[in-house]
Amino acid sequence: MNELYYAKKQYSLLFKIIDLFESLDIDAYIVSDLALILEMRKKGVNKRINLSSCAGMHNISALRFYQQLGIKYFVLSQELSVKEIIYFLENTSEDI
């Protein structure tokens, strides 16, 4: 589920795959596509959703937005500097 985005016409296949995964012993999905995250929440996906580095989360405001969607684990973008990463770590209690 870690593509930058999916076309709406791909959702029926994606949710068939998600239905299969829901029955398996996986911990979480790694997702970058905001629309897919919203659709997964709407459809009541039970597994945890982790935000992929591909989502391009570059600031605390974005982190707070994703937190409102129930995201608790974030994979930071490789473009962030050490200083920016430290800022994230000092300003959130979430797993980064």
CSV table of N, CA, C and O in Angstrom, one decimal:
chain,number,residue,atom,x,y,z
A,1,MET,N,0.8,-1.2,0.0
A,1,MET,CA,0.0,0.0,0.0
A,1,MET,C,0.9,1.3,0.0
A,1,MET,O,0.4,2.3,0.4
A,2,ASN,N,2.1,1.1,-0.5
A,2,ASN,CA,3.1,2.2,-0.3
A,2,ASN,C,3.4,3.0,-1.6
A,2,ASN,O,4.5,3.5,-1.7
A,3,GLU,N,2.4,3.0,-2.5
A,3,GLU,CA,2.6,3.9,-3.7
A,3,GLU,C,2.2,5.3,-3.3
A,3,GLU,O,1.5,5.6,-2.3
A,4,LEU,N,2.8,6.3,-4.1
A,4,LEU,CA,2.5,7.7,-3.8
A,4,LEU,C,1.0,8.0,-3.9
A,4,LEU,O,0.4,8.7,-3.1
A,5,TYR,N,0.3,7.3,-4.9
A,5,TYR,CA,-1.1,7.5,-5.0
A,5,TYR,C,-1.7,6.3,-5.8
A,5,TYR,O,-1.0,5.7,-6.5
A,6,TYR,N,-3.0,6.1,-5.6
A,6,TYR,CA,-3.7,5.1,-6.4
A,6,TYR,C,-4.9,5.8,-7.0
A,6,TYR,O,-5.5,6.7,-6.4
A,7,ALA,N,-5.2,5.4,-8.2
A,7,ALA,CA,-6.4,5.9,-8.9
A,7,ALA,C,-7.7,5.3,-8.3
A,7,ALA,O,-7.6,4.1,-7.8
A,8,LYS,N,-8.7,6.0,-8.3
A,8,LYS,CA,-10.0,5.5,-7.7
A,8,LYS,C,-10.4,4.1,-8.3
A,8,LYS,O,-10.9,3.3,-7.6
A,9,LYS,N,-10.1,3.9,-9.6
A,9,LYS,CA,-10.5,2.7,-10.2
A,9,LYS,C,-9.7,1.5,-9.7
A,9,LYS,O,-10.1,0.3,-9.9
A,10,GLN,N,-8.6,1.7,-9.0
A,10,GLN,CA,-7.8,0.7,-8.4
A,10,GLN,C,-8.3,0.2,-7.0
A,10,GLN,O,-7.9,-0.8,-6.5
A,11,TYR,N,-9.2,1.0,-6.4
A,11,TYR,CA,-9.6,0.8,-5.1
A,11,TYR,C,-10.3,-0.6,-4.9
A,11,TYR,O,-10.1,-1.2,-3.9
A,12,SER,N,-11.1,-1.1,-5.8
A,12,SER,CA,-11.8,-2.4,-5.7
A,12,SER,C,-10.7,-3.5,-5.5
A,12,SER,O,-10.9,-4.3,-4.6
A,13,LEU,N,-9.7,-3.4,-6.3
A,13,LEU,CA,-8.6,-4.4,-6.2
A,13,LEU,C,-7.9,-4.2,-4.9
A,13,LEU,O,-7.6,-5.2,-4.1
A,14,LEU,N,-7.6,-3.0,-4.5
A,14,LEU,CA,-6.8,-2.7,-3.3
A,14,LEU,C,-7.6,-3.3,-2.1
A,14,LEU,O,-7.0,-3.9,-1.2
A,15,PHE,N,-8.9,-3.1,-2.0
A,15,PHE,CA,-9.7,-3.5,-0.9
A,15,PHE,C,-9.9,-5.0,-0.9
A,15,PHE,O,-10.1,-5.6,0.2
A,16,LYS,N,-9.8,-5.7,-2.0
A,16,LYS,CA,-9.7,-7.1,-2.0
A,16,LYS,C,-8.5,-7.6,-1.3
A,16,LYS,O,-8.5,-8.6,-0.5
A,17,ILE,N,-7.4,-6.9,-1.7
A,17,ILE,CA,-6.1,-7.3,-1.0
A,17,ILE,C,-6.1,-7.0,0.5
A,17,ILE,O,-5.7,-7.8,1.3
A,18,ILE,N,-6.7,-5.8,0.8
A,18,ILE,CA,-6.8,-5.4,2.2
A,18,ILE,C,-7.6,-6.4,3.0
A,18,ILE,O,-7.3,-6.8,4.1
A,19,ASP,N,-8.7,-6.9,2.4
A,19,ASP,CA,-9.6,-7.9,3.0
A,19,ASP,C,-8.8,-9.2,3.3
A,19,ASP,O,-8.9,-9.8,4.4
A,20,LEU,N,-7.9,-9.6,2.4
A,20,LEU,CA,-7.1,-10.7,2.6
A,20,LEU,C,-6.1,-10.5,3.7
A,20,LEU,O,-5.9,-11.3,4.6
A,21,PHE,N,-5.5,-9.3,3.7
A,21,PHE,CA,-4.5,-9.0,4.8
A,21,PHE,C,-5.1,-8.9,6.1
A,21,PHE,O,-4.5,-9.2,7.1
A,22,GLU,N,-6.4,-8.4,6.2
A,22,GLU,CA,-7.1,-8.3,7.5
A,22,GLU,C,-7.2,-9.6,8.2
A,22,GLU,O,-7.2,-9.7,9.4
A,23,SER,N,-7.2,-10.7,7.4
A,23,SER,CA,-7.3,-12.0,8.0
A,23,SER,C,-6.0,-12.6,8.4
A,23,SER,O,-5.9,-13.7,9.1
A,24,LEU,N,-4.9,-12.0,8.0
A,24,LEU,CA,-3.5,-12.4,8.3
A,24,LEU,C,-3.0,-11.8,9.6
A,24,LEU,O,-3.5,-10.8,10.1
A,25,ASP,N,-1.9,-12.3,10.1
A,25,ASP,CA,-1.4,-11.8,11.4
A,25,ASP,C,-0.3,-10.7,11.0
A,25,ASP,O,0.9,-10.9,11.3
A,26,ILE,N,-0.7,-9.6,10.4
A,26,ILE,CA,0.2,-8.5,10.2
A,26,ILE,C,-0.1,-7.4,11.2
A,26,ILE,O,-1.1,-7.3,11.8
A,27,ASP,N,1.0,-6.6,11.5
A,27,ASP,CA,0.8,-5.6,12.5
A,27,ASP,C,0.2,-4.3,11.9
A,27,ASP,O,-0.6,-3.7,12.6
A,28,ALA,N,0.6,-4.0,10.7
A,28,ALA,CA,0.2,-2.7,10.2
A,28,ALA,C,0.4,-2.6,8.7
A,28,ALA,O,1.1,-3.4,8.1
A,29,TYR,N,-0.3,-1.6,8.1
A,29,TYR,CA,0.0,-1.2,6.7
A,29,TYR,C,0.9,0.0,6.7
A,29,TYR,O,0.8,0.8,7.6
A,30,ILE,N,1.7,0.1,5.7
A,30,ILE,CA,2.5,1.3,5.5
A,30,ILE,C,1.9,2.0,4.3
A,30,ILE,O,1.9,1.4,3.2
A,31,VAL,N,1.4,3.2,4.5
A,31,VAL,CA,0.6,3.8,3.4
A,31,VAL,C,1.1,5.3,3.3
A,31,VAL,O,1.4,5.9,4.2
A,32,SER,N,1.1,5.7,2.0
A,32,SER,CA,1.5,7.1,1.8
A,32,SER,C,0.4,7.9,1.1
A,32,SER,O,0.4,9.2,1.3
A,33,ASP,N,-0.5,7.3,0.5
A,33,ASP,CA,-1.6,8.0,-0.2
A,33,ASP,C,-2.7,8.4,0.8
A,33,ASP,O,-3.4,7.6,1.4
A,34,LEU,N,-2.8,9.7,0.9
A,34,LEU,CA,-3.8,10.3,1.9
A,34,LEU,C,-5.2,9.8,1.5
A,34,LEU,O,-6.0,9.5,2.4
A,35,ALA,N,-5.6,9.9,0.3
A,35,ALA,CA,-7.0,9.4,-0.1
A,35,ALA,C,-7.2,8.0,0.3
A,35,ALA,O,-8.3,7.6,0.7
A,36,LEU,N,-6.2,7.1,0.1
A,36,LEU,CA,-6.3,5.7,0.5
A,36,LEU,C,-6.5,5.6,2.0
A,36,LEU,O,-7.3,4.8,2.5
A,37,ILE,N,-5.7,6.4,2.8
A,37,ILE,CA,-5.8,6.4,4.2
A,37,ILE,C,-7.2,6.7,4.6
A,37,ILE,O,-7.9,6.1,5.5
A,38,LEU,N,-7.8,7.8,4.0
A,38,LEU,CA,-9.2,8.2,4.4
A,38,LEU,C,-10.2,7.1,4.0
A,38,LEU,O,-11.1,6.8,4.8
A,39,GLU,N,-10.0,6.5,2.9
A,39,GLU,CA,-10.9,5.4,2.4
A,39,GLU,C,-10.8,4.2,3.4
A,39,GLU,O,-11.8,3.6,3.7
A,40,MET,N,-9.6,3.9,3.8
A,40,MET,CA,-9.4,2.8,4.7
A,40,MET,C,-10.0,3.0,6.0
A,40,MET,O,-10.7,2.2,6.6
A,41,ARG,N,-9.9,4.3,6.5
A,41,ARG,CA,-10.6,4.6,7.8
A,41,ARG,C,-12.1,4.5,7.6
A,41,ARG,O,-12.9,4.0,8.5
A,42,LYS,N,-12.6,5.0,6.5
A,42,LYS,CA,-14.1,5.0,6.2
A,42,LYS,C,-14.6,3.6,6.2
A,42,LYS,O,-15.7,3.3,6.6
A,43,LYS,N,-13.8,2.7,5.6
A,43,LYS,CA,-14.2,1.3,5.5
A,43,LYS,C,-14.0,0.5,6.7
A,43,LYS,O,-14.2,-0.7,6.8
A,44,GLY,N,-13.4,1.1,7.8
A,44,GLY,CA,-13.2,0.4,9.0
A,44,GLY,C,-12.0,-0.6,9.0
A,44,GLY,O,-12.1,-1.6,9.7
A,45,VAL,N,-11.0,-0.3,8.3
A,45,VAL,CA,-9.8,-1.2,8.3
A,45,VAL,C,-9.3,-1.4,9.8
A,45,VAL,O,-9.1,-0.4,10.5
A,46,ASN,N,-9.1,-2.6,10.2
A,46,ASN,CA,-8.8,-2.9,11.6
A,46,ASN,C,-7.3,-2.8,12.0
A,46,ASN,O,-7.0,-2.5,13.1
A,47,LYS,N,-6.5,-3.0,11.0
A,47,LYS,CA,-5.0,-3.0,11.3
A,47,LYS,C,-4.5,-1.5,11.4
A,47,LYS,O,-5.1,-0.6,10.9
A,48,ARG,N,-3.4,-1.4,12.2
A,48,ARG,CA,-2.8,-0.1,12.3
A,48,ARG,C,-2.3,0.4,10.9
A,48,ARG,O,-1.9,-0.4,10.1
A,49,ILE,N,-2.4,1.7,10.7
A,49,ILE,CA,-1.8,2.3,9.5
A,49,ILE,C,-0.7,3.2,9.9
A,49,ILE,O,-0.8,4.1,10.8
A,50,ASN,N,0.5,2.9,9.3
A,50,ASN,CA,1.7,3.7,9.6
A,50,ASN,C,1.9,4.6,8.4
A,50,ASN,O,1.7,4.1,7.2
A,51,LEU,N,2.4,5.8,8.6
A,51,LEU,CA,2.6,6.7,7.5
A,51,LEU,C,4.0,6.5,6.9
A,51,LEU,O,5.0,6.5,7.6
A,52,SER,N,4.0,6.3,5.6
A,52,SER,CA,5.2,6.0,4.9
A,52,SER,C,6.0,7.3,4.7
A,52,SER,O,5.5,8.4,4.7
A,53,SER,N,7.3,7.1,4.6
A,53,SER,CA,8.2,8.3,4.3
A,53,SER,C,7.8,8.9,2.9
A,53,SER,O,8.1,10.1,2.7
A,54,CYS,N,7.2,8.1,2.0
A,54,CYS,CA,6.8,8.6,0.7
A,54,CYS,C,5.7,9.7,0.8
A,54,CYS,O,5.5,10.4,-0.1
A,55,ALA,N,5.0,9.8,2.0
A,55,ALA,CA,4.0,10.8,2.1
A,55,ALA,C,4.6,12.2,2.2
A,55,ALA,O,3.8,13.1,2.1
A,56,GLY,N,5.8,12.3,2.4
A,56,GLY,CA,6.5,13.6,2.4
A,56,GLY,C,6.1,14.5,3.6
A,56,GLY,O,5.9,15.7,3.5
A,57,MET,N,6.0,13.9,4.8
A,57,MET,CA,5.7,14.7,6.0
A,57,MET,C,6.9,15.4,6.4
A,57,MET,O,7.9,14.8,6.8
A,58,HIS,N,6.9,16.8,6.3
A,58,HIS,CA,8.0,17.6,6.5
A,58,HIS,C,7.9,18.5,7.7
A,58,HIS,O,8.9,19.3,8.0
A,59,ASN,N,6.8,18.6,8.4
A,59,ASN,CA,6.7,19.5,9.5
A,59,ASN,C,5.7,19.0,10.5
A,59,ASN,O,4.9,18.1,10.3
A,60,ILE,N,5.7,19.6,11.7
A,60,ILE,CA,4.8,19.2,12.8
A,60,ILE,C,3.4,19.4,12.5
A,60,ILE,O,2.5,18.6,12.9
A,61,SER,N,3.0,20.4,11.7
A,61,SER,CA,1.6,20.6,11.3
A,61,SER,C,1.1,19.4,10.5
A,61,SER,O,0.0,18.9,10.7
A,62,ALA,N,1.9,18.9,9.6
A,62,ALA,CA,1.5,17.7,8.9
A,62,ALA,C,1.3,16.5,9.8
A,62,ALA,O,0.4,15.7,9.7
A,63,LEU,N,2.3,16.3,10.8
A,63,LEU,CA,2.2,15.3,11.7
A,63,LEU,C,0.9,15.4,12.5
A,63,LEU,O,0.2,14.4,12.7
A,64,ARG,N,0.5,16.5,13.0
A,64,ARG,CA,-0.7,16.7,13.7
A,64,ARG,C,-1.9,16.4,12.9
A,64,ARG,O,-2.9,15.8,13.4
A,65,PHE,N,-1.9,16.7,11.6
A,65,PHE,CA,-3.0,16.4,10.7
A,65,PHE,C,-3.2,14.9,10.6
A,65,PHE,O,-4.3,14.3,10.8
A,66,TYR,N,-2.1,14.2,10.4
A,66,TYR,CA,-2.1,12.7,10.3
A,66,TYR,C,-2.5,12.1,11.6
A,66,TYR,O,-3.2,11.0,11.7
A,67,GLN,N,-2.1,12.7,12.8
A,67,GLN,CA,-2.5,12.2,14.1
A,67,GLN,C,-4.1,12.2,14.2
A,67,GLN,O,-4.6,11.3,14.8
A,68,GLN,N,-4.7,13.2,13.6
A,68,GLN,CA,-6.2,13.3,13.7
A,68,GLN,C,-6.8,12.1,12.9
A,68,GLN,O,-8.0,11.8,13.1
A,69,LEU,N,-6.1,11.5,12.0
A,69,LEU,CA,-6.6,10.4,11.2
A,69,LEU,C,-6.2,9.1,12.0
A,69,LEU,O,-6.5,8.0,11.4
A,70,GLY,N,-5.7,9.2,13.1
A,70,GLY,CA,-5.3,8.0,13.9
A,70,GLY,C,-4.0,7.4,13.6
A,70,GLY,O,-3.7,6.3,14.1
A,71,ILE,N,-3.2,8.1,12.9
A,71,ILE,CA,-1.8,7.6,12.6
A,71,ILE,C,-0.9,7.9,13.8
A,71,ILE,O,-0.9,9.0,14.4
A,72,LYS,N,-0.2,6.8,14.3
A,72,LYS,CA,0.6,6.9,15.5
A,72,LYS,C,2.1,6.6,15.2
A,72,LYS,O,2.9,6.8,16.1
A,73,TYR,N,2.4,6.1,14.0
A,73,TYR,CA,3.7,5.7,13.7
A,73,TYR,C,4.1,6.4,12.4
A,73,TYR,O,3.4,6.2,11.4
A,74,PHE,N,5.2,7.1,12.4
A,74,PHE,CA,5.6,7.9,11.2
A,74,PHE,C,7.0,7.5,10.8
A,74,PHE,O,7.9,7.4,11.6
A,75,VAL,N,7.2,7.3,9.5
A,75,VAL,CA,8.5,7.0,8.9
A,75,VAL,C,8.9,8.4,8.2
A,75,VAL,O,8.2,8.8,7.3
A,76,LEU,N,9.9,9.0,8.8
A,76,LEU,CA,10.2,10.3,8.3
A,76,LEU,C,10.9,10.3,6.9
A,76,LEU,O,11.6,9.3,6.6
A,77,SER,N,10.7,11.4,6.2
A,77,SER,CA,11.3,11.5,4.9
A,77,SER,C,12.9,11.6,5.0
A,77,SER,O,13.4,12.2,5.9
A,78,GLN,N,13.5,10.9,4.1
A,78,GLN,CA,15.0,10.9,4.1
A,78,GLN,C,15.5,12.3,3.7
A,78,GLN,O,16.7,12.6,3.9
A,79,GLU,N,14.7,13.2,3.2
A,79,GLU,CA,15.2,14.6,2.9
A,79,GLU,C,15.3,15.5,4.1
A,79,GLU,O,15.9,16.5,4.0
A,80,LEU,N,14.8,15.0,5.3
A,80,LEU,CA,14.9,15.8,6.5
A,80,LEU,C,16.4,15.9,7.0
A,80,LEU,O,17.1,14.9,6.9
A,81,SER,N,16.7,17.0,7.5
A,81,SER,CA,18.1,17.2,8.1
A,81,SER,C,18.1,16.6,9.5
A,81,SER,O,17.0,16.4,10.1
A,82,VAL,N,19.2,16.4,10.1
A,82,VAL,CA,19.3,15.9,11.5
A,82,VAL,C,18.6,16.9,12.4
A,82,VAL,O,17.9,16.5,13.3
A,83,LYS,N,18.8,18.1,12.1
A,83,LYS,CA,18.2,19.2,13.0
A,83,LYS,C,16.7,19.1,12.9
A,83,LYS,O,16.0,19.2,14.0
A,84,GLU,N,16.1,18.8,11.7
A,84,GLU,CA,14.7,18.7,11.6
A,84,GLU,C,14.1,17.4,12.3
A,84,GLU,O,13.1,17.5,13.0
A,85,ILE,N,14.9,16.4,12.2
A,85,ILE,CA,14.5,15.1,12.9
A,85,ILE,C,14.5,15.3,14.4
A,85,ILE,O,13.6,14.9,15.1
A,86,ILE,N,15.5,16.0,14.9
A,86,ILE,CA,15.6,16.2,16.3
A,86,ILE,C,14.4,17.1,16.8
A,86,ILE,O,13.8,16.8,17.8
A,87,TYR,N,14.0,18.1,16.0
A,87,TYR,CA,12.8,18.9,16.3
A,87,TYR,C,11.6,18.0,16.4
A,87,TYR,O,10.8,18.2,17.3
A,88,PHE,N,11.4,17.1,15.4
A,88,PHE,CA,10.3,16.2,15.5
A,88,PHE,C,10.3,15.4,16.8
A,88,PHE,O,9.3,15.3,17.5
A,89,LEU,N,11.4,14.8,17.1
A,89,LEU,CA,11.5,14.0,18.3
A,89,LEU,C,11.3,14.8,19.6
A,89,LEU,O,10.7,14.2,20.5
A,90,GLU,N,11.7,16.0,19.6
A,90,GLU,CA,11.5,16.9,20.8
A,90,GLU,C,10.1,17.4,20.9
A,90,GLU,O,9.6,17.8,22.0
A,91,ASN,N,9.3,17.4,19.9
A,91,ASN,CA,8.0,18.0,19.8
A,91,ASN,C,6.8,17.1,19.6
A,91,ASN,O,5.7,17.5,19.3
A,92,THR,N,7.0,15.8,19.8
A,92,THR,CA,6.0,14.8,19.7
A,92,THR,C,6.2,13.6,20.6
A,92,THR,O,7.4,13.3,20.9
A,93,SER,N,5.2,13.0,20.9
A,93,SER,CA,5.3,11.8,21.7
A,93,SER,C,5.0,10.5,20.9
A,93,SER,O,5.1,9.4,21.4
A,94,GLU,N,4.8,10.7,19.6
A,94,GLU,CA,4.5,9.6,18.7
A,94,GLU,C,5.8,8.9,18.3
A,94,GLU,O,6.9,9.4,18.5
A,95,ASP,N,5.6,7.6,17.8
A,95,ASP,CA,6.8,6.9,17.4
A,95,ASP,C,7.2,7.3,16.0
A,95,ASP,O,6.4,7.4,15.1
A,96,ILE,N,8.5,7.8,15.9
A,96,ILE,CA,9.0,8.2,14.6
A,96,ILE,C,10.2,7.4,14.3
A,96,ILE,O,11.0,7.1,15.1
